[in-house]
Tab-separated table of C-alpha atoms in Angstrom:
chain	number	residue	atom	x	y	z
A	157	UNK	CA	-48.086	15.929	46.815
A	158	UNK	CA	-46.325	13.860	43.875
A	159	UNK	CA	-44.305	15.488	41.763
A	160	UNK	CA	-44.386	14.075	38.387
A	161	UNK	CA	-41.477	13.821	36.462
A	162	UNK	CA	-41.146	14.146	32.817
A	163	UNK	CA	-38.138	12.202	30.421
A	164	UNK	CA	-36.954	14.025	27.465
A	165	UNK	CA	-35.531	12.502	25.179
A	166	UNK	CA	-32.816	14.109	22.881
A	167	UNK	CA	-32.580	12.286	18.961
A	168	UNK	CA	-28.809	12.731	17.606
A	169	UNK	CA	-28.448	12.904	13.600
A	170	UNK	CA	-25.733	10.483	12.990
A	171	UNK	CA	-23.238	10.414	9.847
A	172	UNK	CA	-23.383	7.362	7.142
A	173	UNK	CA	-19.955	6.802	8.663
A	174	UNK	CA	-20.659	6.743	12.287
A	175	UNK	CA	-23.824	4.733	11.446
A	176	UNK	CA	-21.568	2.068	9.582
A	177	UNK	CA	-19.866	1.741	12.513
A	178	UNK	CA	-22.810	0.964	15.249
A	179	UNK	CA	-24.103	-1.219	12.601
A	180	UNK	CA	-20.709	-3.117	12.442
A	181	UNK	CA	-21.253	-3.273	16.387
A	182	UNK	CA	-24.565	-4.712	16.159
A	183	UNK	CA	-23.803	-7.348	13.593
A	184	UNK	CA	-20.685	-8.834	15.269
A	185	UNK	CA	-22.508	-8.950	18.436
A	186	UNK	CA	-25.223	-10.805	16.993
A	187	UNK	CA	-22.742	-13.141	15.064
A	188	UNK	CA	-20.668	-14.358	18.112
A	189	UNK	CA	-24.506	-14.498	20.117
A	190	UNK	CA	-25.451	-17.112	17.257
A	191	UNK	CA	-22.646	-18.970	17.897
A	192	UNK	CA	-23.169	-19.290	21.830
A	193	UNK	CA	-26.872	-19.574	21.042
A	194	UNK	CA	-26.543	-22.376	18.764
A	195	UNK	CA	-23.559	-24.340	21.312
A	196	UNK	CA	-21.021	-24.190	19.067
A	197	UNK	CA	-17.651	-22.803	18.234
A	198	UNK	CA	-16.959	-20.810	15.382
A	199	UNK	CA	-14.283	-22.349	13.371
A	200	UNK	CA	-10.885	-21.480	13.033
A	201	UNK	CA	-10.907	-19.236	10.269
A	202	UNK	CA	-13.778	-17.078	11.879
A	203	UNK	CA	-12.049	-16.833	15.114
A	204	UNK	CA	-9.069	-15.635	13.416
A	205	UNK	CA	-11.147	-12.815	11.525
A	206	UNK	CA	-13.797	-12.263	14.835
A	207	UNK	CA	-13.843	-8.674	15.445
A	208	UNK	CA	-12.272	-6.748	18.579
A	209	UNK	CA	-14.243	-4.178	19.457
A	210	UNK	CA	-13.053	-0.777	20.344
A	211	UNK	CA	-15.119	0.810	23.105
A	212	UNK	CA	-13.427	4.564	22.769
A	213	UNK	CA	-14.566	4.815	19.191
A	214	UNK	CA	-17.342	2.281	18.297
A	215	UNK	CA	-15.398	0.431	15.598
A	216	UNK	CA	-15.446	-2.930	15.233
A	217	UNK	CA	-12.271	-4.113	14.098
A	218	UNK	CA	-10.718	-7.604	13.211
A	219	UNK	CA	-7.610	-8.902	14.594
A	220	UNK	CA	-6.058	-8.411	11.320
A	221	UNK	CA	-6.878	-4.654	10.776
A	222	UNK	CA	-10.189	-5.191	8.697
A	223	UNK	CA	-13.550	-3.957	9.233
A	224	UNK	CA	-16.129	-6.190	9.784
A	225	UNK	CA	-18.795	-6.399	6.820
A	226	UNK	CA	-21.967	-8.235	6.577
A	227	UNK	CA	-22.933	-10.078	4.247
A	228	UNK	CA	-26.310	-9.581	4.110
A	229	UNK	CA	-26.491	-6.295	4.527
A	230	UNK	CA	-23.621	-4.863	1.898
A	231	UNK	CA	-23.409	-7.763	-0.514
A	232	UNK	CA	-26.904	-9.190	-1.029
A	233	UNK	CA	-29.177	-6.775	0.084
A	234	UNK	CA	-31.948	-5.106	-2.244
A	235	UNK	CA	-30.221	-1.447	-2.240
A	236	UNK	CA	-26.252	-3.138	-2.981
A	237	UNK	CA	-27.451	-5.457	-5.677
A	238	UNK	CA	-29.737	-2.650	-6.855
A	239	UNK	CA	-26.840	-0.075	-7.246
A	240	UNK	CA	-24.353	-2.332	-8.578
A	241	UNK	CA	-26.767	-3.485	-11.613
A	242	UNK	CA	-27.232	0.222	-12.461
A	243	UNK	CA	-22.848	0.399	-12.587
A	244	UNK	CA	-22.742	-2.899	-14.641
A	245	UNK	CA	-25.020	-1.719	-17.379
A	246	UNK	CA	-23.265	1.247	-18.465
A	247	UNK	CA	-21.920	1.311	-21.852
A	248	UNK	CA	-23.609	-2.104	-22.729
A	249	UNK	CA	-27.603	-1.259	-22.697
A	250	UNK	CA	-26.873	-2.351	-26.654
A	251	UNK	CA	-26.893	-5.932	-25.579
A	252	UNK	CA	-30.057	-7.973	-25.480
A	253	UNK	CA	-29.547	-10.127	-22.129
A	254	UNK	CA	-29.085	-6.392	-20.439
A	255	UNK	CA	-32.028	-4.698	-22.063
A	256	UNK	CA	-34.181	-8.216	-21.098
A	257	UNK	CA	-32.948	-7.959	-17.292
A	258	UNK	CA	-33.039	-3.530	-16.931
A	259	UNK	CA	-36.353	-3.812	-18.351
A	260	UNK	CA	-37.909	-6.060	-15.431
A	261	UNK	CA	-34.979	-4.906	-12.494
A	262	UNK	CA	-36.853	-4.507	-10.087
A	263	UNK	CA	-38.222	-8.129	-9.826
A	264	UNK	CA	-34.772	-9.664	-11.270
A	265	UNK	CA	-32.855	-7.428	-8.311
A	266	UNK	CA	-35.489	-9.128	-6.053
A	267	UNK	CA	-35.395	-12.737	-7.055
A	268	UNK	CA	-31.449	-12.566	-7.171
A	269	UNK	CA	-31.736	-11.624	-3.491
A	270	UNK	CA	-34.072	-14.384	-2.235
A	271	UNK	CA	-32.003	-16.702	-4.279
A	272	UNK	CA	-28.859	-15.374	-2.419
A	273	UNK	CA	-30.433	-15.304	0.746
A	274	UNK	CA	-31.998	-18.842	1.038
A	275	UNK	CA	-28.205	-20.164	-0.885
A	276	UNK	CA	-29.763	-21.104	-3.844
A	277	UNK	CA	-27.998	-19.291	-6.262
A	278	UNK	CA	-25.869	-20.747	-8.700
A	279	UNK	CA	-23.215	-18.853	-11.068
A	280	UNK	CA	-23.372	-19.873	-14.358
A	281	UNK	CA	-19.934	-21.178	-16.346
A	282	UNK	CA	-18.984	-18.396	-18.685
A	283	UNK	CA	-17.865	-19.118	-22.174
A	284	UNK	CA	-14.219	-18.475	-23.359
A	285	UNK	CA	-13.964	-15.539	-25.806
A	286	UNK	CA	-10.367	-14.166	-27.950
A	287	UNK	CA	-9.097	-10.780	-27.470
A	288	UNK	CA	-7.178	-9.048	-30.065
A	289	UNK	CA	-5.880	-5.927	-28.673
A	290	UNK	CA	-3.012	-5.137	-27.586
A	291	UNK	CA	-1.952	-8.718	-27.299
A	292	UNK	CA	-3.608	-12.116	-28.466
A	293	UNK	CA	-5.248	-14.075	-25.496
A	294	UNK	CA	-8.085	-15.799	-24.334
A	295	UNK	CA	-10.629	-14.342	-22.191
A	296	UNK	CA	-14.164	-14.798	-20.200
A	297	UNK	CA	-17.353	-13.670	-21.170
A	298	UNK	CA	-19.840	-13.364	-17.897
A	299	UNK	CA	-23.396	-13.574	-17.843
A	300	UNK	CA	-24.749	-10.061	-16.616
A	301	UNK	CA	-26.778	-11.271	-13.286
A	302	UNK	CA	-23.605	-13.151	-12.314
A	303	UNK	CA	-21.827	-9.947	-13.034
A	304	UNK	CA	-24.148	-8.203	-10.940
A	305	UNK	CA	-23.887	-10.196	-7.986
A	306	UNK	CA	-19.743	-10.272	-8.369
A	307	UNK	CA	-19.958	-6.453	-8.797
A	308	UNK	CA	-21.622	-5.869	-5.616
A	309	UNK	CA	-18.728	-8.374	-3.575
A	310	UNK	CA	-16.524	-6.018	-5.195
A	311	UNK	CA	-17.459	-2.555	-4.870
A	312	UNK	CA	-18.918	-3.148	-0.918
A	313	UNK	CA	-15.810	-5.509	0.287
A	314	UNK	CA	-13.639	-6.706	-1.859
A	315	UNK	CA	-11.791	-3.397	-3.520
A	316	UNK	CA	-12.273	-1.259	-0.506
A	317	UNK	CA	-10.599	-4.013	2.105
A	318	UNK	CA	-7.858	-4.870	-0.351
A	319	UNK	CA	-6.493	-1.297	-1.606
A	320	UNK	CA	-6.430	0.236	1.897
A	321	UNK	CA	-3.705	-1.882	2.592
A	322	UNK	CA	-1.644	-1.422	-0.251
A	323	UNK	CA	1.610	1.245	-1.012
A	324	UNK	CA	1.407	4.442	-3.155
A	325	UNK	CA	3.414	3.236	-5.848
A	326	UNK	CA	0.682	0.490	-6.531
A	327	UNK	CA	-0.730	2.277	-9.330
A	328	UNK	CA	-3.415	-0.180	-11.352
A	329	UNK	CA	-7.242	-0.457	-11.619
A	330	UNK	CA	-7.837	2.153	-8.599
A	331	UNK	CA	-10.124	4.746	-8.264
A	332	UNK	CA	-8.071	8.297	-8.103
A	333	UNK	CA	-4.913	5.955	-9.540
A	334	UNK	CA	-3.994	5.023	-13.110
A	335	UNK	CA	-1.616	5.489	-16.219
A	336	UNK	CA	-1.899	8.882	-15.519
A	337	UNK	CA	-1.069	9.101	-11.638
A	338	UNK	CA	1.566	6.301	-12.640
A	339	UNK	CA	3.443	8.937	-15.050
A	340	UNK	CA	2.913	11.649	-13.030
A	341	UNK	CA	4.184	9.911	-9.811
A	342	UNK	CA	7.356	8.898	-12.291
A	343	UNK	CA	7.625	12.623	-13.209
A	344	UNK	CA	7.786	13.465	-9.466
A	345	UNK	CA	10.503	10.784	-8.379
A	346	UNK	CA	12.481	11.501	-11.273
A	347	UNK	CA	12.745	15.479	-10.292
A	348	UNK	CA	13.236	14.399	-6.919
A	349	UNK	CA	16.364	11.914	-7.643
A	350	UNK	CA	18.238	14.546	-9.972
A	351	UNK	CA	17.697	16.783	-7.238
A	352	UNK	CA	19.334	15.090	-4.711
A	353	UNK	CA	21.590	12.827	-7.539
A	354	UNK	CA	21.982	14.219	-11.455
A	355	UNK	CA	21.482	11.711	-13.570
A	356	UNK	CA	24.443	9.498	-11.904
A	357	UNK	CA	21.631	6.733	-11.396
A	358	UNK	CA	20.141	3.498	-13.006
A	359	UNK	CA	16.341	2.269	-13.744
A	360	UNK	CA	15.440	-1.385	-12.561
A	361	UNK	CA	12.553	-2.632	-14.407
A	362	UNK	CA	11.094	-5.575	-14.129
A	363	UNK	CA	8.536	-8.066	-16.099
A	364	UNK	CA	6.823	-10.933	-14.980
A	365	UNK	CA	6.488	-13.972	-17.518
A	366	UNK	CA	2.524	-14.381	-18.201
A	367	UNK	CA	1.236	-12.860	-14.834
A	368	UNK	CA	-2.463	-13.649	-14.638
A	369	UNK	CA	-1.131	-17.682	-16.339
A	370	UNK	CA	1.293	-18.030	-13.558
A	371	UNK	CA	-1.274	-17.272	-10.568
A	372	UNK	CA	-2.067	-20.159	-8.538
A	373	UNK	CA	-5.472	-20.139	-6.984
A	374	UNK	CA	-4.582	-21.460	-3.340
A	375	UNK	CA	-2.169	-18.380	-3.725
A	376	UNK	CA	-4.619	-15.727	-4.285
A	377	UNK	CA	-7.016	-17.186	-2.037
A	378	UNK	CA	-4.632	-16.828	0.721
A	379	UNK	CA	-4.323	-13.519	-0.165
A	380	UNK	CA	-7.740	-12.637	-0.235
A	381	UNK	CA	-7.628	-14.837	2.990
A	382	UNK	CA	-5.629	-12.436	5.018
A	383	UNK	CA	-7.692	-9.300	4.512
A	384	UNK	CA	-11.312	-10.439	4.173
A	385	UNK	CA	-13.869	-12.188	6.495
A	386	UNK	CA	-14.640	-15.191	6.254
A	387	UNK	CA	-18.151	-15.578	5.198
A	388	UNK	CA	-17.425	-13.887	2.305
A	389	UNK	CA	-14.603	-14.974	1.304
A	390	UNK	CA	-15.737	-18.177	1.094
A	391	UNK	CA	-18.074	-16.908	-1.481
A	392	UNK	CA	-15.483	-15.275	-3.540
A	393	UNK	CA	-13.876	-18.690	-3.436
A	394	UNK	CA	-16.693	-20.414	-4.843
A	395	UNK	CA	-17.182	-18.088	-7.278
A	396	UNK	CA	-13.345	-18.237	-8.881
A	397	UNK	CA	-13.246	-21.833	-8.739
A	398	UNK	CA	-16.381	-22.090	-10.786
A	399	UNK	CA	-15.134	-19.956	-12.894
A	400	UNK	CA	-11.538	-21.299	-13.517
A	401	UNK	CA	-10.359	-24.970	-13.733
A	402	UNK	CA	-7.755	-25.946	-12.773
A	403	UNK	CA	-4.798	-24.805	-9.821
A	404	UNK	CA	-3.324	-22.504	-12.166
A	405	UNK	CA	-4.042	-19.293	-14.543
A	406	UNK	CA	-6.421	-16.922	-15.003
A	407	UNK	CA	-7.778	-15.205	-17.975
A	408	UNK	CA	-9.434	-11.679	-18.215
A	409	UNK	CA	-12.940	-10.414	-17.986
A	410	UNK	CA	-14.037	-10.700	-14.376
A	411	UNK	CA	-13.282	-7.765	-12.461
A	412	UNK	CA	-12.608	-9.683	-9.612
A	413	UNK	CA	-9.815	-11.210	-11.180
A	414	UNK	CA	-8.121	-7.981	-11.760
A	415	UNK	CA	-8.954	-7.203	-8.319
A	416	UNK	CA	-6.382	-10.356	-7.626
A	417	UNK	CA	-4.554	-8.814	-10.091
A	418	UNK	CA	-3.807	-5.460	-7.957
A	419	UNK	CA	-3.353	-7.229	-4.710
A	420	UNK	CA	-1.471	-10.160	-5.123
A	421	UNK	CA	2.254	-8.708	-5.187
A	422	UNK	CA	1.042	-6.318	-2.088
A	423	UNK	CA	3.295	-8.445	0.075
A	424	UNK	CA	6.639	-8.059	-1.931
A	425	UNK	CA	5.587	-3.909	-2.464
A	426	UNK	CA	5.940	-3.772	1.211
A	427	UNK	CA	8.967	-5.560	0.918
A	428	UNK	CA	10.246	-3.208	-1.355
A	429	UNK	CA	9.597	-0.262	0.563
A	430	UNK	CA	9.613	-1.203	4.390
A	431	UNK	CA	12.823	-4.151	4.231
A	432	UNK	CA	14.961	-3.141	0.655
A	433	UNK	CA	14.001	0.439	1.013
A	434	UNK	CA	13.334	1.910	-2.185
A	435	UNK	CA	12.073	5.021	-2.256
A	436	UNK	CA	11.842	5.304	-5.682
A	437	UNK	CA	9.150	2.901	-6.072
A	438	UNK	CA	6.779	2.348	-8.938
A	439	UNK	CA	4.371	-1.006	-10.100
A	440	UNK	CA	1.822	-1.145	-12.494
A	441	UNK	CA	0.128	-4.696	-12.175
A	442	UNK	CA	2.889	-6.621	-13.403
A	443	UNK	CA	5.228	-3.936	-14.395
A	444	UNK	CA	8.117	-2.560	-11.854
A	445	UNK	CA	10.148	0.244	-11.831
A	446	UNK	CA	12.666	1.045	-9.372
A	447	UNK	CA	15.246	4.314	-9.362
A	448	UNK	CA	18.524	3.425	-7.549
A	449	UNK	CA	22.304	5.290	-7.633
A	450	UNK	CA	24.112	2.542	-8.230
A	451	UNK	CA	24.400	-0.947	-10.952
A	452	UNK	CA	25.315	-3.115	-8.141
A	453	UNK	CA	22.053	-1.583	-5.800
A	454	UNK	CA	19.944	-2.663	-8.700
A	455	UNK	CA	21.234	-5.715	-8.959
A	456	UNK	CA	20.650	-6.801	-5.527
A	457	UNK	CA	17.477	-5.872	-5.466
A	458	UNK	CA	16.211	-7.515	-8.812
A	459	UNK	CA	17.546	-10.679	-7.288
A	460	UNK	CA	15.508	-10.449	-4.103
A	461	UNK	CA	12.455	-9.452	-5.959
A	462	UNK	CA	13.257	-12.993	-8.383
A	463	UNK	CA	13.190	-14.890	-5.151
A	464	UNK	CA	9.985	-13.101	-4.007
A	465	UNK	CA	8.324	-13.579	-7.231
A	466	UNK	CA	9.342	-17.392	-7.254
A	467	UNK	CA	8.090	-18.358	-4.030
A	468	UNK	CA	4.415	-17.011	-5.216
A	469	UNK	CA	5.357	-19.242	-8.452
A	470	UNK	CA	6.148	-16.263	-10.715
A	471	UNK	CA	9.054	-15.983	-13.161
A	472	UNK	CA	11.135	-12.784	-14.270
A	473	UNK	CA	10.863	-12.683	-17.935
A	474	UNK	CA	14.693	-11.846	-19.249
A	475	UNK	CA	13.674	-10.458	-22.389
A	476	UNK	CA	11.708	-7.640	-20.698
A	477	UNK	CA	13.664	-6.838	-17.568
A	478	UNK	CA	16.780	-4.644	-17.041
A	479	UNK	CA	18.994	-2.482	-15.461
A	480	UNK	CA	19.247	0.689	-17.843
A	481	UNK	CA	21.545	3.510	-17.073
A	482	UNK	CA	19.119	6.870	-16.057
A	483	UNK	CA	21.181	8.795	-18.852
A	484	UNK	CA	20.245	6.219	-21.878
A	485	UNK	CA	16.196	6.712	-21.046
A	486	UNK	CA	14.314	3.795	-20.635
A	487	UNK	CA	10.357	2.800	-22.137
A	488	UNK	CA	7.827	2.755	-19.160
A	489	UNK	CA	3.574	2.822	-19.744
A	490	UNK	CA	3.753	3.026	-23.695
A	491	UNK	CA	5.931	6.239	-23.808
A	492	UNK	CA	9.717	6.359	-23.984
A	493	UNK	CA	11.528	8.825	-21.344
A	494	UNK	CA	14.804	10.517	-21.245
A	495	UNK	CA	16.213	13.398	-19.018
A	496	UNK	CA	18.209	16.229	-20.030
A	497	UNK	CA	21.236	17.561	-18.463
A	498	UNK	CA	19.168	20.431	-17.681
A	499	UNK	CA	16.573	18.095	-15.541
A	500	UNK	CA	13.966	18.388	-17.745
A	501	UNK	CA	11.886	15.727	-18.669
A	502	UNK	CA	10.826	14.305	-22.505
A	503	UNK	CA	8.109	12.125	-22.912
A	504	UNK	CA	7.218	10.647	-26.299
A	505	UNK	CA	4.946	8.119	-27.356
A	506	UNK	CA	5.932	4.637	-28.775
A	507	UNK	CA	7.086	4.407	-32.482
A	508	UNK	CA	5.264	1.397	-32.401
A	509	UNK	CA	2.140	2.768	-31.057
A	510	UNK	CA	2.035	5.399	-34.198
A	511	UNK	CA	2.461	3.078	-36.627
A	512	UNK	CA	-0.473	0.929	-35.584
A	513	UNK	CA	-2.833	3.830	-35.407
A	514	UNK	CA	-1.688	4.858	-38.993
A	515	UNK	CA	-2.467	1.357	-39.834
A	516	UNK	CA	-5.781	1.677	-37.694
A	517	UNK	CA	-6.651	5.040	-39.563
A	518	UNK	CA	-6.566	3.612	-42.680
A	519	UNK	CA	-8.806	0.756	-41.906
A	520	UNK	CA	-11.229	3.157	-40.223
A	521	UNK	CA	-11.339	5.149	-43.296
A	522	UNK	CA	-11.880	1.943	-45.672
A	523	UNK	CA	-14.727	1.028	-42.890
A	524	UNK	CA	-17.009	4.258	-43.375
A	525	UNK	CA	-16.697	4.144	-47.566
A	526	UNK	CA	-18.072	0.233	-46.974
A	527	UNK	CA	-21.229	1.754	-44.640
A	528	UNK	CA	-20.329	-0.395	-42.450
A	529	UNK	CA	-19.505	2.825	-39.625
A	530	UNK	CA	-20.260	6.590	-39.674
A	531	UNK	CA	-17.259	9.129	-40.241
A	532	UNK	CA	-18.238	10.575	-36.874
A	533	UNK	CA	-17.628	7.093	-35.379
A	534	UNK	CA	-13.879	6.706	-37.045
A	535	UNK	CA	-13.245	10.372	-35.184
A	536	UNK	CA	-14.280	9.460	-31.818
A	537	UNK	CA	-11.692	6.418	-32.568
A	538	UNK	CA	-8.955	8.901	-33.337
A	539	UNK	CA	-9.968	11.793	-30.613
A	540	UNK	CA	-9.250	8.974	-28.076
A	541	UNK	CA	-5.490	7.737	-29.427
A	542	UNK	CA	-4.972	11.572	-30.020
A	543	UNK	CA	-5.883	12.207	-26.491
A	544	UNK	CA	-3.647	9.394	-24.928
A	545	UNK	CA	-0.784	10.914	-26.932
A	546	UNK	CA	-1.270	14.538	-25.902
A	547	UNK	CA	0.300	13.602	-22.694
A	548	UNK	CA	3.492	13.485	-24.339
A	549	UNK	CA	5.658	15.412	-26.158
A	550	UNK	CA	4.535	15.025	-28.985
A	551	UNK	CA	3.019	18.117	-30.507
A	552	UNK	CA	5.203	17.763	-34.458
A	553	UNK	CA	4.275	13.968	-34.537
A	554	UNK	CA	0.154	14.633	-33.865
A	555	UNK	CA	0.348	17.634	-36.327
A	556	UNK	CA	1.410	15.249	-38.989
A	557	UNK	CA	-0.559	12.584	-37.819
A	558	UNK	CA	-3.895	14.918	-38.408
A	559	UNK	CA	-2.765	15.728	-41.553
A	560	UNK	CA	-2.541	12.408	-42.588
A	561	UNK	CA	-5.942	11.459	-41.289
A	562	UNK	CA	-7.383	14.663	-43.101
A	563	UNK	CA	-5.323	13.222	-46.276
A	564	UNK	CA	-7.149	9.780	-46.063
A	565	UNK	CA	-10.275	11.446	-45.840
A	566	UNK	CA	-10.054	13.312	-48.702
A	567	UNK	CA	-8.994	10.417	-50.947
A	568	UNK	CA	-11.618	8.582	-50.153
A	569	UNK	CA	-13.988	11.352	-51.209
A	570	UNK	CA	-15.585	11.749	-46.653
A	571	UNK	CA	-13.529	15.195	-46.694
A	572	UNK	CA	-13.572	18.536	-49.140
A	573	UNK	CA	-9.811	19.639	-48.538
């Protein structure tokens, strides 16, 4: 008599992670198989990123540390450019080009992808625009499908490769980080250090002369190099070259550039930290700040950072950097800070700052009596300065500061006192 045997077979719910991670196994299998398939051997800068693979955990990982991404699957598919169009509209549905391209998404999301797909995409040059605020400087203006496509390299590879390498005390353009986790990470070391020191100790800050104008483009692509695969980073080469002229300098409005922005001094932050050893660490995109005990500690370390920063093709600016006694106070993320002997900590705001939003008030006010914006437009201005400078000390200075604003109002007839 046969005995019949039945299979059962079990399904296993698996987690987005763990699921990223037998996708990343399938993909790199299939991209060495094309290789062998097609009889030839992948070039140098593939083999250096081709992925190791990690039989105890399922995670494919490059020689270099990094994940391995697709991309066709997290850059150009339907769902990332999809998702990343939704991110780039906010706040600018007021624009035309945006309202053309949201109202028909589905079949622009669709045509970008075939276009990306069968490499026959083409980013557009975008035109040079001025900035004002804080500083005078020239900037880009992107078209929004370019923008779309750039957001999704970002968001899927580019900014999550890049920041997982870098130190705490990198504090710019990061999700969770900020001027706010900058000052309160300053707070914290400065406890810590009279702690363990009193005030006995001296601030090291440190300026670099027209960052983004000084960055030279083999430089940043080596840097993006290191860290990301190299299908893809090809890509982000093409895009910054069509984007920027030249060997030299770039100018603000892509966010990939401020991506470069963020990771391009990772090398001499690790240097900081793992070869000078300064715990007391701090840099926000171009601006450093370093807590040391003595003059001549600070010195030596400012001039190993100027030899860092010059063989990247960066200069110190002189006006702007210092060694500052911790006693005196010192200016750091648009407030000024000073300790007391007591350990306590005052923050105020910029002088500077308060007399450009008196100046700003007044032009507000002269805006709504011209129609040309609503009083409740001119508040939202000020509820956003005020806001900034509530993190401060600073409670005298914004009572007089509201009275003022209530002042202008009521001369120009918007307020009944």
């Amino acid at each position: 008599m046969a005995m019949s045997t039945t299979t059962t077979r079990t399904t296993r719910i698996v987690s987005p992670r763990l699921y990223r991670f037998v996708r990343i196994r399938i993909c790199s299998s299939a991209y060495l198989e094309d290789d062998e398939r097609q009889g030839t051997e992948a070039p140098a800068e593939r083999q250096n990123n081709s992925p190791v693979m990690v039989e105890s955990c399922g995670i494919a990982i490059c020689q270099h540390g990094a994940l391995f991404y697709s991309y066709e699957l997290d850059v150009i598919s339907f769902d990332a450019l999809w998702e990343s169009a939704l991110k780039c509209c906010q706040n600018v549905m007021w624009k035309p080009s945006v309202k053309a391209f949201m109202n028909n998404l589905a079949f622009e999301i669709l045509r970008m992808a075939t276009l990306l797909t069968n490499g026959l995409w083409k980013n557009c040059r975008p035109h040079e625009i001025i900035i004002q605020y804080p500083k005078r400087r020239n900037g880009l203006s992107i078209r929004f499908p370019d923008r779309v496509y750039q957001r999704s390299i970002n968001d899927n590879v580019l900014y999550p490769e890049m920041v997982r390498h870098f130190v705490i005390g990198n504090c710019a353009c990061q999700r969770g980080k900020g001027p706010d986790f900058a000052r309160m990470l300053l707070k914290k070391y400065l406890w810590n250090f009279y702690v363990k020191y009193g005030l006995e100790g001296y601030v090291l800050q440190i300026d670099i002369s027209g960052y983004y104008a000084s960055m030279q483009h083999e430089k940043v692509n080596e840097c993006f190099r290191e860290y990301i695969p190299w299908e893809i980073e090809q890509h982000i080469e093409e895009i910054l070259d069509q984007q920027y002229v030249g060997a030299v300098g770039y100018n603000p409005g892509s966010q990939m550039v401020q991506i470069a922005g963020i990771s391009f001094l990772n090398h001499v932050d690790h240097y900081v930290k793992e070869c000078l050893h300064q715990r007391y660490y701090i840099r926000y995109m171009d601006d450093f700040f370093i807590l040391g005990r003595t003059h001549e500690e600070m010195a030596m370390v400012l001039n190993e950072i100027t030899a860092k920063l010059a063989a990247l093709g960066l200069t110190v600016s002189e006006k702007k950097t210092h060694i500052t006694p911790l006693s005196e106070g010192f200016r750091f993320l648009g407030f000024d800070y000073r300790m007391t002997e007591t350990g306590k900590i005052i923050m105020t705001i910029r002088s500077d700052s308060v007399k450009h939003e008196r100046k700003k008030l007044y032009r507000l006010v002269m805006k709504v009596v011209r129609g040309e914006i609503t009083i409740e437009k001119a508040d939202e201005c000020y509820g956003a300065w005020r806001a900034h400078a509530e993190h401060g000390n600073s409670y005298q200075l914004l009572e007089k500061l509201d009275e003022y604003y209530r002042d202008l109002k009521w001369r120009a007839g918007l307020y009944a006192a």
